[in-house]
JSON list of C-alpha atoms in Angstrom, two decimals:
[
{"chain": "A", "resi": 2, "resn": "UNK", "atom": "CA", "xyz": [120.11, 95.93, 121.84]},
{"chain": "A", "resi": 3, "resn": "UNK", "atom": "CA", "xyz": [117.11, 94.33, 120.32]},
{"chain": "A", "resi": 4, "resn": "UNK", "atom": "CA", "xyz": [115.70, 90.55, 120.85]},
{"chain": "A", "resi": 5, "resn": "UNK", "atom": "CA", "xyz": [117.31, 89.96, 117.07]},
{"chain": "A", "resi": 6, "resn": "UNK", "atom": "CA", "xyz": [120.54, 90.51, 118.94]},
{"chain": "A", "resi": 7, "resn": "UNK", "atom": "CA", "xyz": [120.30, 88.38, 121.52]},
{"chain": "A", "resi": 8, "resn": "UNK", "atom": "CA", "xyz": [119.48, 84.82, 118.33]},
{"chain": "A", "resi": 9, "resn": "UNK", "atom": "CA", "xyz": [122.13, 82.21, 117.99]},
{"chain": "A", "resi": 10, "resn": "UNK", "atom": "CA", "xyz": [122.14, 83.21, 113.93]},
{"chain": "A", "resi": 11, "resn": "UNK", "atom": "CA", "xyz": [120.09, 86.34, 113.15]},
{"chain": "A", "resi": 12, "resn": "UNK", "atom": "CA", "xyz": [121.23, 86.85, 109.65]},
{"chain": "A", "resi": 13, "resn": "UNK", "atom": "CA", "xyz": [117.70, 85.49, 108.09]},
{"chain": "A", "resi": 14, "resn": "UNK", "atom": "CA", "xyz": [116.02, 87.66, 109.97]},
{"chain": "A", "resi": 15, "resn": "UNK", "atom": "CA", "xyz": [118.08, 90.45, 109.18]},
{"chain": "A", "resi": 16, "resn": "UNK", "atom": "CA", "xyz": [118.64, 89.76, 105.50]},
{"chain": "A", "resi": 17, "resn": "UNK", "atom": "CA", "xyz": [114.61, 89.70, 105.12]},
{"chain": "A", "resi": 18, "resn": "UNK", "atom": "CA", "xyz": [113.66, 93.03, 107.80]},
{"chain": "A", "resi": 19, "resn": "UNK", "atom": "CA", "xyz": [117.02, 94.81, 106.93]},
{"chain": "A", "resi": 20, "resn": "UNK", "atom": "CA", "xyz": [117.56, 98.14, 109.45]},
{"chain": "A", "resi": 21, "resn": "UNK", "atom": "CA", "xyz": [113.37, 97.97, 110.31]},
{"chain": "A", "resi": 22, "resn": "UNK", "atom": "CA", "xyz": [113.80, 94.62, 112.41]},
{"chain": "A", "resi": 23, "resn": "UNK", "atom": "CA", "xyz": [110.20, 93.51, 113.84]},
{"chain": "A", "resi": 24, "resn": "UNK", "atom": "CA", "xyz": [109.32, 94.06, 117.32]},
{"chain": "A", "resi": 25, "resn": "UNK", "atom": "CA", "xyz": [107.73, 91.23, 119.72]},
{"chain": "A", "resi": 26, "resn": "UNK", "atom": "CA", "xyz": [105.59, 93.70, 120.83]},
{"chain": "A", "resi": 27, "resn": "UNK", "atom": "CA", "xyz": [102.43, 92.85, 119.37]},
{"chain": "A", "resi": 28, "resn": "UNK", "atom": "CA", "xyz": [102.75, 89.21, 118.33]},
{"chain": "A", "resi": 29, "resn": "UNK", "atom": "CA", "xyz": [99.36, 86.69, 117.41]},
{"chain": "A", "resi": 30, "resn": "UNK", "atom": "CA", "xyz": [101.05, 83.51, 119.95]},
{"chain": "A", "resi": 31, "resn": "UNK", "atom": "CA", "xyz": [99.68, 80.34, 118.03]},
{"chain": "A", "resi": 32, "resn": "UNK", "atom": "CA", "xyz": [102.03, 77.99, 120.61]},
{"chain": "A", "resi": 33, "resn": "UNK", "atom": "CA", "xyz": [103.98, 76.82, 123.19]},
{"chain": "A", "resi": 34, "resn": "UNK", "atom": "CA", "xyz": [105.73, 73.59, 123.10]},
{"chain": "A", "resi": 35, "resn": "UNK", "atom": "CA", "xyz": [107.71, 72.01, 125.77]},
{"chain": "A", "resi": 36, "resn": "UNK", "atom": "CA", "xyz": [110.33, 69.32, 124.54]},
{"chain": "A", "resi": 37, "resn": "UNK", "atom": "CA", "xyz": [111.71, 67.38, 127.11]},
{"chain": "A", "resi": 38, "resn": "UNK", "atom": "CA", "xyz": [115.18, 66.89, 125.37]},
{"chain": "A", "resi": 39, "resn": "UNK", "atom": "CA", "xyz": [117.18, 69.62, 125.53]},
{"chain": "A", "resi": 40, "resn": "UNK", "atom": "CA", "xyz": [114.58, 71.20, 128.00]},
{"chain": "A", "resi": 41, "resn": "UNK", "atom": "CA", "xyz": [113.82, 73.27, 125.20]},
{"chain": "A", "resi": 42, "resn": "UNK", "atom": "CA", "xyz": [110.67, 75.53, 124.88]},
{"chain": "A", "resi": 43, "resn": "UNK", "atom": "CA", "xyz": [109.15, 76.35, 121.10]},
{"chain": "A", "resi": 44, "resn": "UNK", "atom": "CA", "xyz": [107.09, 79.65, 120.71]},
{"chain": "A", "resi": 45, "resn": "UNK", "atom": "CA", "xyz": [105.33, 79.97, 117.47]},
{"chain": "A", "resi": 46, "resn": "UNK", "atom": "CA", "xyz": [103.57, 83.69, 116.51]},
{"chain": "A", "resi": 47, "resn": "UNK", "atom": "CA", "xyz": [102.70, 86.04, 113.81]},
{"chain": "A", "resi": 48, "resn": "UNK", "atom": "CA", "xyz": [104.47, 89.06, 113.89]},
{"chain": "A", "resi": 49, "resn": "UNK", "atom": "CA", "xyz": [102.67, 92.10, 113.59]},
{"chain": "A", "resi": 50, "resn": "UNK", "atom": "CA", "xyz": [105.73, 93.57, 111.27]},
{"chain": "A", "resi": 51, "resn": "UNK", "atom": "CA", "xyz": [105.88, 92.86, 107.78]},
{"chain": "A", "resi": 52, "resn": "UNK", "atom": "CA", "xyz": [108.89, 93.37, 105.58]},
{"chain": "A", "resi": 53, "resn": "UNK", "atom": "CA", "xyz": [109.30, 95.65, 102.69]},
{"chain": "A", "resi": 54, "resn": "UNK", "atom": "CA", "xyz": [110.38, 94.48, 100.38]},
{"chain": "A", "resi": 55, "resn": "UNK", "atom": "CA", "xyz": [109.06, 90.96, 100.94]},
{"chain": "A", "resi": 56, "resn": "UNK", "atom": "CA", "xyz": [111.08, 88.17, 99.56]},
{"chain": "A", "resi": 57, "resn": "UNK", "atom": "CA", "xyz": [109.57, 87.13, 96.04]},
{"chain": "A", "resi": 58, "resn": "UNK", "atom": "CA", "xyz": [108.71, 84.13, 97.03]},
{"chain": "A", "resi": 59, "resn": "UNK", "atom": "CA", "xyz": [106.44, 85.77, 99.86]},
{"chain": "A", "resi": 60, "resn": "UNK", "atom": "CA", "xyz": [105.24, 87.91, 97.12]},
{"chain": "A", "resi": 61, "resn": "UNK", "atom": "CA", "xyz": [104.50, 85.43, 94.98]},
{"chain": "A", "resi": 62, "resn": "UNK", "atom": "CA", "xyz": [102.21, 83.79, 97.22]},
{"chain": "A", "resi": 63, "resn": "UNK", "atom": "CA", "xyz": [100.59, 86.85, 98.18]},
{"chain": "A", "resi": 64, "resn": "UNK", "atom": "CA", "xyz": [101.70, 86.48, 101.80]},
{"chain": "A", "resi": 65, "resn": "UNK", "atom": "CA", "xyz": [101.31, 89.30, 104.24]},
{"chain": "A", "resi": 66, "resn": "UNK", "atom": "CA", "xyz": [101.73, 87.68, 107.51]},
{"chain": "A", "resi": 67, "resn": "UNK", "atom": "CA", "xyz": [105.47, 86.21, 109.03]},
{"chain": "A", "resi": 68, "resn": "UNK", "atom": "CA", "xyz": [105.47, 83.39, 111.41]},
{"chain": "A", "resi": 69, "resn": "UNK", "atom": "CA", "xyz": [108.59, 82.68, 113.25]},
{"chain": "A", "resi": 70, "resn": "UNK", "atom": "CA", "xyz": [109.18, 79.54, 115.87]},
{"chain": "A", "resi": 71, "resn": "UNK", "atom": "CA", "xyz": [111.45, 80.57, 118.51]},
{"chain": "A", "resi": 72, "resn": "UNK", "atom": "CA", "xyz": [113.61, 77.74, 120.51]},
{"chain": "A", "resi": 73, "resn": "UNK", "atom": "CA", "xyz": [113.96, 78.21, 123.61]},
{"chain": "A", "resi": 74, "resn": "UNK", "atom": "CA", "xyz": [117.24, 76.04, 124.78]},
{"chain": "A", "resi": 75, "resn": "UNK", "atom": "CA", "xyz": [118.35, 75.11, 128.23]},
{"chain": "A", "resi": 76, "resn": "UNK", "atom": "CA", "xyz": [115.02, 76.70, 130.22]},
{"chain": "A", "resi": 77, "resn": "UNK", "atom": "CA", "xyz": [114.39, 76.83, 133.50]},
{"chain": "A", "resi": 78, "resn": "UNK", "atom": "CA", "xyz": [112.08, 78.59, 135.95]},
{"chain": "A", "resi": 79, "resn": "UNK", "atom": "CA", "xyz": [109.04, 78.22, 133.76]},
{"chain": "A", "resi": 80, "resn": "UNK", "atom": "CA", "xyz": [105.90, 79.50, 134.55]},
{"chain": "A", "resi": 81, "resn": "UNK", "atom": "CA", "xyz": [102.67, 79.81, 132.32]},
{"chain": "A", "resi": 82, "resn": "UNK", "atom": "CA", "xyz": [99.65, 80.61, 133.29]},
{"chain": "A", "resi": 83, "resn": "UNK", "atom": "CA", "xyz": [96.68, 81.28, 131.03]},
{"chain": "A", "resi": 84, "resn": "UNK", "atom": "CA", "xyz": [95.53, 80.20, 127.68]},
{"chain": "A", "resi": 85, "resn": "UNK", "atom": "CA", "xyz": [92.71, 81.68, 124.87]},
{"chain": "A", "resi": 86, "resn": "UNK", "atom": "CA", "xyz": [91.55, 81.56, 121.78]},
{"chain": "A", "resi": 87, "resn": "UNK", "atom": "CA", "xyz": [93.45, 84.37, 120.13]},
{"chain": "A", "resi": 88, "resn": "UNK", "atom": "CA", "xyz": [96.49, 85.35, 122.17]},
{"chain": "A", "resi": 89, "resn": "UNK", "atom": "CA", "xyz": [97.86, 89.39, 121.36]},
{"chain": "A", "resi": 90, "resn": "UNK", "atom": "CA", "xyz": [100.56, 89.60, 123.61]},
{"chain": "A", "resi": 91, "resn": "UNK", "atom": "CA", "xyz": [103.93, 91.36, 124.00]},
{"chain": "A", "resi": 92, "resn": "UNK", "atom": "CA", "xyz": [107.15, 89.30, 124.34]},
{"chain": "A", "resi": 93, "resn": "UNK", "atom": "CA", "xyz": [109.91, 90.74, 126.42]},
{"chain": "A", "resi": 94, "resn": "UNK", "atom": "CA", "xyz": [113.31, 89.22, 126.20]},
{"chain": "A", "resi": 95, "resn": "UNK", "atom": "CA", "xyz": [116.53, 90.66, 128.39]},
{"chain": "A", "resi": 96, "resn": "UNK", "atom": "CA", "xyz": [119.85, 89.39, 128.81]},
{"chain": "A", "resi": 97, "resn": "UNK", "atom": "CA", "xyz": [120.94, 88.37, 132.34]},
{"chain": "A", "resi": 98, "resn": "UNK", "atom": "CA", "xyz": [124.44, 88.63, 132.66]},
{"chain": "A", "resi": 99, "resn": "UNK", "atom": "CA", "xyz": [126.90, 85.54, 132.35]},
{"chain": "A", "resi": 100, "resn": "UNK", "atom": "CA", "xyz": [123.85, 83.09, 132.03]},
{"chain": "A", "resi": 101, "resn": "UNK", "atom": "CA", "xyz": [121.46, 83.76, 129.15]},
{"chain": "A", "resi": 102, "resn": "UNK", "atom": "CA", "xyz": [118.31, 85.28, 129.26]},
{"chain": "A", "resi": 103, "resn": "UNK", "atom": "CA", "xyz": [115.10, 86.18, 130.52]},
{"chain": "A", "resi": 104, "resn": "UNK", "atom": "CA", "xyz": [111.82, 85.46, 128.83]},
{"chain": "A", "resi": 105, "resn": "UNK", "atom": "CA", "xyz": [108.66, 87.03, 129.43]},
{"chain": "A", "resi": 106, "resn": "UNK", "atom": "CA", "xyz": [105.06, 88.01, 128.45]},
{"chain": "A", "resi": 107, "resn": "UNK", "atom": "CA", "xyz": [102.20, 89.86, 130.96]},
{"chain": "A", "resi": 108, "resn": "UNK", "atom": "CA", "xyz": [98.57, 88.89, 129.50]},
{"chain": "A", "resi": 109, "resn": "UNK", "atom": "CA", "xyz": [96.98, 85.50, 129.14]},
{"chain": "A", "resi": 110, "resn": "UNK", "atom": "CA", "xyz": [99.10, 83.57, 128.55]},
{"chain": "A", "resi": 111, "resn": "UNK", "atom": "CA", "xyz": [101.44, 84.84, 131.62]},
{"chain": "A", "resi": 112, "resn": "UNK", "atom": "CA", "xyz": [104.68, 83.49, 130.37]},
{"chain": "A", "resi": 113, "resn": "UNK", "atom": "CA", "xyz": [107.85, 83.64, 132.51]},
{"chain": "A", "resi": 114, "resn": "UNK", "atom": "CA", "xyz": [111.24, 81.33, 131.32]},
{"chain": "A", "resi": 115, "resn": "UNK", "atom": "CA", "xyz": [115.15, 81.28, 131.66]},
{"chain": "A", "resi": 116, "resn": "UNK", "atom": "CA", "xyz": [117.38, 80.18, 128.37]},
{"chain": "A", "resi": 117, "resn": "UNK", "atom": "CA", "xyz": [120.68, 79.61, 127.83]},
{"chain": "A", "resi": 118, "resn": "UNK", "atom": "CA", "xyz": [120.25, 80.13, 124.16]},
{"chain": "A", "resi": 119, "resn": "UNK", "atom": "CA", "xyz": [117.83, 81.75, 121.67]},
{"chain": "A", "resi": 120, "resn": "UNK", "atom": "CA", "xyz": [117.35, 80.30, 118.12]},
{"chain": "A", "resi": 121, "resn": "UNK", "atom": "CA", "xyz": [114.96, 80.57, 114.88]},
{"chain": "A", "resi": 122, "resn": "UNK", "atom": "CA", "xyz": [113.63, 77.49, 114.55]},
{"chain": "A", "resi": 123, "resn": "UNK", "atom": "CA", "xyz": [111.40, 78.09, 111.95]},
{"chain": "A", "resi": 124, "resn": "UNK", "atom": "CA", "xyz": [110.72, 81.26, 109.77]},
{"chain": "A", "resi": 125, "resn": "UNK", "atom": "CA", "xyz": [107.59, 81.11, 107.06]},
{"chain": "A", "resi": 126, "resn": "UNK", "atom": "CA", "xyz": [104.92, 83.79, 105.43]},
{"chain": "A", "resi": 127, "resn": "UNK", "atom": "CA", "xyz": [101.41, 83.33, 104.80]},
{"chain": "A", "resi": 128, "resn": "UNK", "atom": "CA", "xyz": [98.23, 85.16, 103.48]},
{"chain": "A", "resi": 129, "resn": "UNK", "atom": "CA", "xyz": [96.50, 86.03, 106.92]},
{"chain": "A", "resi": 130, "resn": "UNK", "atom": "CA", "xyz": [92.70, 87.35, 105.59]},
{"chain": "A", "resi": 131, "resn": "UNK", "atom": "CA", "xyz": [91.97, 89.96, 108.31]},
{"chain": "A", "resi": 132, "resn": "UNK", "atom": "CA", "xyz": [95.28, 91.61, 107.45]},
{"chain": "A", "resi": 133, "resn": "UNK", "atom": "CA", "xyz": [94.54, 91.97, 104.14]},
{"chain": "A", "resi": 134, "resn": "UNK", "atom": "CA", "xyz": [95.05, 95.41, 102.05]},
{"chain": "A", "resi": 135, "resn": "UNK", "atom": "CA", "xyz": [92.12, 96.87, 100.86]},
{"chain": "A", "resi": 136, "resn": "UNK", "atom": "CA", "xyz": [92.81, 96.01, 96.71]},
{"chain": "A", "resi": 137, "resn": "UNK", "atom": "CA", "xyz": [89.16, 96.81, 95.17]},
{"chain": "A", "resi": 138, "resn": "UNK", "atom": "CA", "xyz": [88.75, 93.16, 95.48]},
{"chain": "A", "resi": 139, "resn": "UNK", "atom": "CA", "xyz": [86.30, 92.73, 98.44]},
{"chain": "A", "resi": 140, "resn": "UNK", "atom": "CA", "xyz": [85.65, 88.94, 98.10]},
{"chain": "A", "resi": 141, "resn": "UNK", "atom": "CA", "xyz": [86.89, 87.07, 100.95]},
{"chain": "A", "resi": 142, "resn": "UNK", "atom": "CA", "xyz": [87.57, 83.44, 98.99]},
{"chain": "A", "resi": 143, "resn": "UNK", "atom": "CA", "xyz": [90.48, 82.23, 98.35]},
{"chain": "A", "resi": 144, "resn": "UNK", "atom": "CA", "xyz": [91.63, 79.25, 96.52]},
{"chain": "A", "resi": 145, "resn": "UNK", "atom": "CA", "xyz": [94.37, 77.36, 98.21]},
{"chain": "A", "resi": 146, "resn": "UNK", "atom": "CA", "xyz": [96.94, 75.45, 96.53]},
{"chain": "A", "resi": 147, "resn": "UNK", "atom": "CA", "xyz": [98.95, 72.65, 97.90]},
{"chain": "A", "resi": 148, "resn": "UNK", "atom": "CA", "xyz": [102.75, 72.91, 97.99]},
{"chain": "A", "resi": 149, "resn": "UNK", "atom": "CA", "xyz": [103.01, 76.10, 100.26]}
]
């Protein structure tokens, strides 16, 4: 089983990765939010696989990075220790029998959580410049456009 098994709903992430579903174990963490209601806990990363074929839309924008927001629901036993700048770290997710699962991540942060249940909160692309295919175009500028 992979973490993409263990989502409430998995079939956008599955419909967009196919059979080559993305691994957590190189992620860019960005976040970690703690909502009191619900005792939920919100990851948001980069993930270090991108699809092929991308979605058109993805394409369209020249995207080569996907971000995905995890929710955390029902947590307990949280620990975190740690923060930085830029955050490379590998998220480990397991099922514990008859009560949900466990959540975890070694390096700065040190991230340790229970959850009842695992969703997608969010799932987005976006042009990330130091993952950039070499094109023949070296130039570095971009012009941004409102409405992404």
């Amino acid at each position: 089983m992979t973490w993409v098994d263990f989502l409430q709903d998995s079939q956008a992430i599955r419909s967009i990765y196919c059979a080559d579903l993305p691994s957590l174990s190189d992620i860019d963490l960005h976040e970690v939010r703690l909502d009191r209601r619900g005792t939920s806990v919100f990851l948001r990363f980069d993930l270090a696989d991108y699809p092929a074929p991308a979605p058109k839309k993805w394409i369209a924008r020249n995207a080569n990075m996907v971000q995905l927001q995890l929710q955390f629901s029902d947590v307990g036993n949280l620990t975190l220790d740690g923060w930085g700048n830029y955050l490379p770290v590998a998220l480990e997710i397991s099922s514990i029998p008859h009560s949900g699962y466990r959540v975890s991540c070694g390096k700065v942060p040190a991230l340790s959580m229970t959850a009842r249940l695992i969703s997608i909160f969010k799932m987005s692309a976006h042009y990330r410049i130091d993952r950039a295919q070499p094109s023949g175009d070296t130039s570095i500028h971009r012009t941004l456009r409102s409405g992404y």
